[in-house]
């Protein structure tokens, strides 16, 4: 594949294999991902087959190719292929689950304050439009926090609710890796606790596949979604929804279409006249990963770069990375040395500066009384990118601090 092999060196020298602008510093893979040129070539090839003979492609060949792609990604995450379907993105998968579950009076849903806004909005929609007797229980998660403290919070709210009459926690929506802050959660422990209390688990694993190893048979969640276009190098927009056999009854895609009620994989395979070509890039994406050295090499490089790069930015800023260190995947959170009460600073202002003046991007956000940035490491970035962004952030923060003085 494009003459790549396991001797490929990661870093800025690999930028030529991707479509990213040469003079842009991309430290935000966690939001939208990026795919290499070989994936664009594969995507265009599938689209040409579609457009050259739509009837042949849609009525026969597309289904054959989708099965191959589904088999490949199922094997990658260690799941039975019949338990995996493609969806446009993780939000689509979460909506399919939340809007298909049947709720009863007294049911409650646990979620975290760090859940993605799309998930929070989906929960609110279910609460407001589908079942107004449903209650949403938010668990406040403020970093730095240890796994033990987080587990204690979950157990505490479960025990508290069990003491109330006519109260039942129906399900819990949890992250594998939270988006903001970007942090690994003790998912296996959380799922075990939920099973012990007969609480359904809905896992938002949008950031997980391609960033951390996944074994869905071992984790055994009730529902799991993950986006393949973020860290796996698939084209936009590709995600998978995993549902074990025990939970497939009544589960429906958000769009009802021609295969209604004839089976899980079939019903999700066609939800309207859309371009399904991105789903098929799963196979060339996995081939690309093998060609450049495989999963361990990718994970080791990106994780080590995130930790080293985060510490380098923190040293330049005179602050610290968000810890403990074991929560760091390929994304790292660094505190900015600015006062959160400074009204001159906003996400919009910071975004405009990063894009227009400095031609780089890291994700700025507020958390637990501080401004942070989330920086993503990738195989096409290196320590010099983190150093340059650290200097840029220092200049920006110093300018805001001077304004206050």
CSV table of N, CA and C in Angstrom, one decimal, residues 274-348:
chain,number,residue,atom,x,y,z
A,274,UNK,N,-28.4,7.3,0.8
A,274,UNK,CA,-27.2,8.0,1.1
A,274,UNK,C,-26.0,7.3,0.5
A,275,UNK,N,-24.9,8.0,0.5
A,275,UNK,CA,-23.6,7.4,0.0
A,275,UNK,C,-23.0,6.5,1.1
A,276,UNK,N,-23.0,5.2,0.9
A,276,UNK,CA,-22.4,4.3,1.9
A,276,UNK,C,-21.0,4.0,1.6
A,277,UNK,N,-20.3,4.7,0.7
A,277,UNK,CA,-18.9,4.4,0.3
A,277,UNK,C,-18.0,4.6,1.5
A,278,UNK,N,-18.2,5.6,2.4
A,278,UNK,CA,-17.3,5.8,3.5
A,278,UNK,C,-17.2,4.5,4.4
A,279,UNK,N,-18.3,3.8,4.6
A,279,UNK,CA,-18.3,2.6,5.4
A,279,UNK,C,-17.3,1.6,4.9
A,280,UNK,N,-17.1,1.6,3.6
A,280,UNK,CA,-16.3,0.6,2.9
A,280,UNK,C,-14.8,0.9,3.1
A,281,UNK,N,-14.5,2.1,3.6
A,281,UNK,CA,-13.1,2.4,3.8
A,281,UNK,C,-12.5,1.8,5.1
A,282,UNK,N,-13.3,1.1,5.8
A,282,UNK,CA,-12.8,0.4,7.0
A,282,UNK,C,-11.7,-0.6,6.6
A,283,UNK,N,-11.9,-1.4,5.5
A,283,UNK,CA,-10.8,-2.3,5.1
A,283,UNK,C,-9.5,-1.7,4.7
A,284,UNK,N,-9.5,-0.7,3.8
A,284,UNK,CA,-8.3,0.0,3.5
A,284,UNK,C,-7.6,0.7,4.6
A,285,UNK,N,-8.5,1.2,5.6
A,285,UNK,CA,-7.9,1.9,6.8
A,285,UNK,C,-7.2,0.9,7.6
A,286,UNK,N,-7.7,-0.3,7.8
A,286,UNK,CA,-7.0,-1.3,8.6
A,286,UNK,C,-5.8,-1.8,7.9
A,287,UNK,N,-5.8,-1.9,6.6
A,287,UNK,CA,-4.7,-2.3,5.8
A,287,UNK,C,-3.6,-1.2,5.9
A,288,UNK,N,-3.9,0.0,5.9
A,288,UNK,CA,-3.0,1.1,6.1
A,288,UNK,C,-2.3,1.0,7.4
A,289,UNK,N,-3.1,0.7,8.5
A,289,UNK,CA,-2.5,0.6,9.8
A,289,UNK,C,-1.5,-0.5,9.9
A,290,UNK,N,-1.8,-1.6,9.3
A,290,UNK,CA,-0.9,-2.8,9.3
A,290,UNK,C,0.4,-2.4,8.5
A,291,UNK,N,0.2,-1.7,7.4
A,291,UNK,CA,1.3,-1.3,6.5
A,291,UNK,C,2.3,-0.4,7.2
A,292,UNK,N,1.9,0.4,8.1
A,292,UNK,CA,2.8,1.4,8.7
A,292,UNK,C,3.4,0.8,10.0
A,293,UNK,N,3.0,-0.4,10.4
A,293,UNK,CA,3.7,-1.0,11.5
A,293,UNK,C,2.7,-1.7,12.5
A,294,UNK,N,1.4,-1.4,12.4
A,294,UNK,CA,0.5,-2.1,13.3
A,294,UNK,C,0.1,-1.3,14.5
A,295,UNK,N,-0.9,-1.9,15.2
A,295,UNK,CA,-1.5,-1.3,16.3
A,295,UNK,C,-0.6,-0.9,17.5
A,296,UNK,N,0.3,-1.8,17.9
A,296,UNK,CA,1.1,-1.4,19.0
A,296,UNK,C,2.0,-0.3,18.7
A,297,UNK,N,2.6,-0.2,17.5
A,297,UNK,CA,3.5,0.9,17.1
A,297,UNK,C,2.7,2.2,17.1
A,298,UNK,N,1.5,2.2,16.5
A,298,UNK,CA,0.7,3.4,16.5
A,298,UNK,C,0.3,3.9,17.9
A,299,UNK,N,-0.2,3.0,18.7
A,299,UNK,CA,-0.6,3.3,20.1
A,299,UNK,C,0.6,3.9,20.9
A,300,UNK,N,1.7,3.2,20.8
A,300,UNK,CA,2.9,3.6,21.6
A,300,UNK,C,3.3,5.0,21.2
A,301,UNK,N,3.4,5.2,19.9
A,301,UNK,CA,3.9,6.5,19.4
A,301,UNK,C,3.0,7.6,19.9
A,302,UNK,N,1.7,7.5,19.6
A,302,UNK,CA,0.8,8.5,19.9
A,302,UNK,C,0.6,8.8,21.3
A,303,UNK,N,0.6,7.7,22.1
A,303,UNK,CA,0.4,7.9,23.6
A,303,UNK,C,1.7,8.6,24.2
A,304,UNK,N,2.8,8.1,23.8
A,304,UNK,CA,4.1,8.7,24.3
A,304,UNK,C,4.2,10.2,23.9
A,305,UNK,N,3.8,10.5,22.7
A,305,UNK,CA,3.9,11.8,22.2
A,305,UNK,C,2.9,12.7,22.9
A,306,UNK,N,1.7,12.2,23.2
A,306,UNK,CA,0.8,13.0,24.0
A,306,UNK,C,1.3,13.4,25.4
A,307,UNK,N,1.9,12.4,26.0
A,307,UNK,CA,2.4,12.6,27.4
A,307,UNK,C,3.6,13.6,27.3
A,308,UNK,N,4.6,13.3,26.5
A,308,UNK,CA,5.7,14.2,26.4
A,308,UNK,C,5.4,15.6,25.9
A,309,UNK,N,4.5,15.6,24.8
A,309,UNK,CA,4.1,16.9,24.3
A,309,UNK,C,3.3,17.7,25.3
A,310,UNK,N,2.4,17.0,26.0
A,310,UNK,CA,1.7,17.8,27.0
A,310,UNK,C,2.5,18.4,28.1
A,311,UNK,N,3.5,17.6,28.5
A,311,UNK,CA,4.4,18.1,29.6
A,311,UNK,C,5.3,19.2,29.0
A,312,UNK,N,5.6,19.2,27.7
A,312,UNK,CA,6.4,20.2,27.1
A,312,UNK,C,5.6,21.5,27.1
A,313,UNK,N,4.4,21.4,26.6
A,313,UNK,CA,3.5,22.6,26.6
A,313,UNK,C,3.3,23.2,28.0
A,314,UNK,N,3.1,22.3,29.0
A,314,UNK,CA,2.9,22.8,30.3
A,314,UNK,C,4.1,23.5,30.9
A,315,UNK,N,5.3,22.9,30.5
A,315,UNK,CA,6.6,23.6,31.0
A,315,UNK,C,6.7,25.0,30.4
A,316,UNK,N,6.3,25.1,29.1
A,316,UNK,CA,6.4,26.4,28.5
A,316,UNK,C,5.4,27.4,29.1
A,317,UNK,N,4.3,26.9,29.5
A,317,UNK,CA,3.2,27.8,30.1
A,317,UNK,C,3.4,28.0,31.6
A,318,UNK,N,4.2,27.1,32.2
A,318,UNK,CA,4.4,27.2,33.6
A,318,UNK,C,3.2,26.7,34.4
A,319,UNK,N,2.5,25.6,33.8
A,319,UNK,CA,1.3,25.0,34.4
A,319,UNK,C,1.5,23.5,34.5
A,320,UNK,N,0.5,22.7,34.3
A,320,UNK,CA,0.6,21.3,34.4
A,320,UNK,C,-0.4,20.6,33.5
A,321,UNK,N,-0.2,19.3,33.2
A,321,UNK,CA,-1.1,18.5,32.5
A,321,UNK,C,-2.2,18.0,33.5
A,322,UNK,N,-3.3,17.7,33.0
A,322,UNK,CA,-4.4,17.1,33.8
A,322,UNK,C,-4.1,15.7,34.0
A,323,UNK,N,-4.1,15.3,35.3
A,323,UNK,CA,-3.8,13.9,35.6
A,323,UNK,C,-4.9,13.2,36.4
A,324,UNK,N,-4.7,12.0,36.9
A,324,UNK,CA,-3.5,11.3,36.9
A,324,UNK,C,-3.1,10.8,35.5
A,325,UNK,N,-1.8,10.5,35.3
A,325,UNK,CA,-1.2,10.2,34.0
A,325,UNK,C,-1.9,9.1,33.3
A,326,UNK,N,-2.4,8.1,34.0
A,326,UNK,CA,-3.0,6.9,33.4
A,326,UNK,C,-4.3,7.2,32.7
A,327,UNK,N,-4.9,8.3,32.9
A,327,UNK,CA,-6.1,8.7,32.1
A,327,UNK,C,-5.8,9.2,30.7
A,328,UNK,N,-4.5,9.4,30.4
A,328,UNK,CA,-4.2,10.1,29.1
A,328,UNK,C,-4.2,9.0,28.0
A,329,UNK,N,-5.0,9.2,27.0
A,329,UNK,CA,-4.9,8.3,25.8
A,329,UNK,C,-4.0,8.9,24.8
A,330,UNK,N,-4.4,9.3,23.6
A,330,UNK,CA,-3.6,10.0,22.7
A,330,UNK,C,-3.9,11.5,22.7
A,331,UNK,N,-4.7,11.9,23.7
A,331,UNK,CA,-5.0,13.3,23.9
A,331,UNK,C,-4.6,13.7,25.3
A,332,UNK,N,-4.1,14.9,25.4
A,332,UNK,CA,-3.7,15.4,26.7
A,332,UNK,C,-4.2,16.8,27.0
A,333,UNK,N,-4.6,17.0,28.3
A,333,UNK,CA,-5.2,18.3,28.7
A,333,UNK,C,-4.2,19.1,29.4
A,334,UNK,N,-4.0,20.4,29.1
A,334,UNK,CA,-3.0,21.2,29.7
A,334,UNK,C,-3.7,22.5,30.2
A,335,UNK,N,-3.5,22.9,31.4
A,335,UNK,CA,-4.1,24.1,31.9
A,335,UNK,C,-3.4,25.3,31.4
A,336,UNK,N,-4.3,26.3,31.0
A,336,UNK,CA,-3.8,27.6,30.5
A,336,UNK,C,-3.6,28.6,31.7
A,337,UNK,N,-2.5,29.4,31.7
A,337,UNK,CA,-2.2,30.3,32.8
A,337,UNK,C,-3.0,31.6,32.6
A,338,UNK,N,-4.3,31.5,32.6
A,338,UNK,CA,-5.2,32.7,32.5
A,338,UNK,C,-6.3,32.6,33.4
A,339,UNK,N,-6.8,33.7,33.9
A,339,UNK,CA,-7.9,33.8,34.8
A,339,UNK,C,-9.2,33.4,34.1
A,340,UNK,N,-10.0,32.4,34.6
A,340,UNK,CA,-11.2,32.0,34.0
A,340,UNK,C,-12.3,33.1,34.0
A,341,UNK,N,-12.1,34.1,34.9
A,341,UNK,CA,-13.1,35.2,35.0
A,341,UNK,C,-12.8,36.3,34.0
A,342,UNK,N,-11.7,36.2,33.3
A,342,UNK,CA,-11.4,37.2,32.3
A,342,UNK,C,-12.4,37.2,31.1
A,343,UNK,N,-13.2,38.2,31.1
A,343,UNK,CA,-14.3,38.2,30.1
A,343,UNK,C,-13.9,38.4,28.7
A,344,UNK,N,-12.6,38.8,28.5
A,344,UNK,CA,-12.1,39.0,27.1
A,344,UNK,C,-11.8,37.6,26.5
A,345,UNK,N,-11.7,36.6,27.3
A,345,UNK,CA,-11.4,35.2,26.7
A,345,UNK,C,-12.7,34.4,26.5
A,346,UNK,N,-12.8,33.8,25.3
A,346,UNK,CA,-13.9,32.9,25.0
A,346,UNK,C,-13.4,31.9,24.1
A,347,UNK,N,-14.1,30.8,23.9
A,347,UNK,CA,-13.7,29.8,22.9
A,347,UNK,C,-13.7,30.4,21.5
A,348,UNK,N,-14.6,31.3,21.2
A,348,UNK,CA,-14.7,31.9,19.9
A,348,UNK,C,-13.4,32.8,19.7
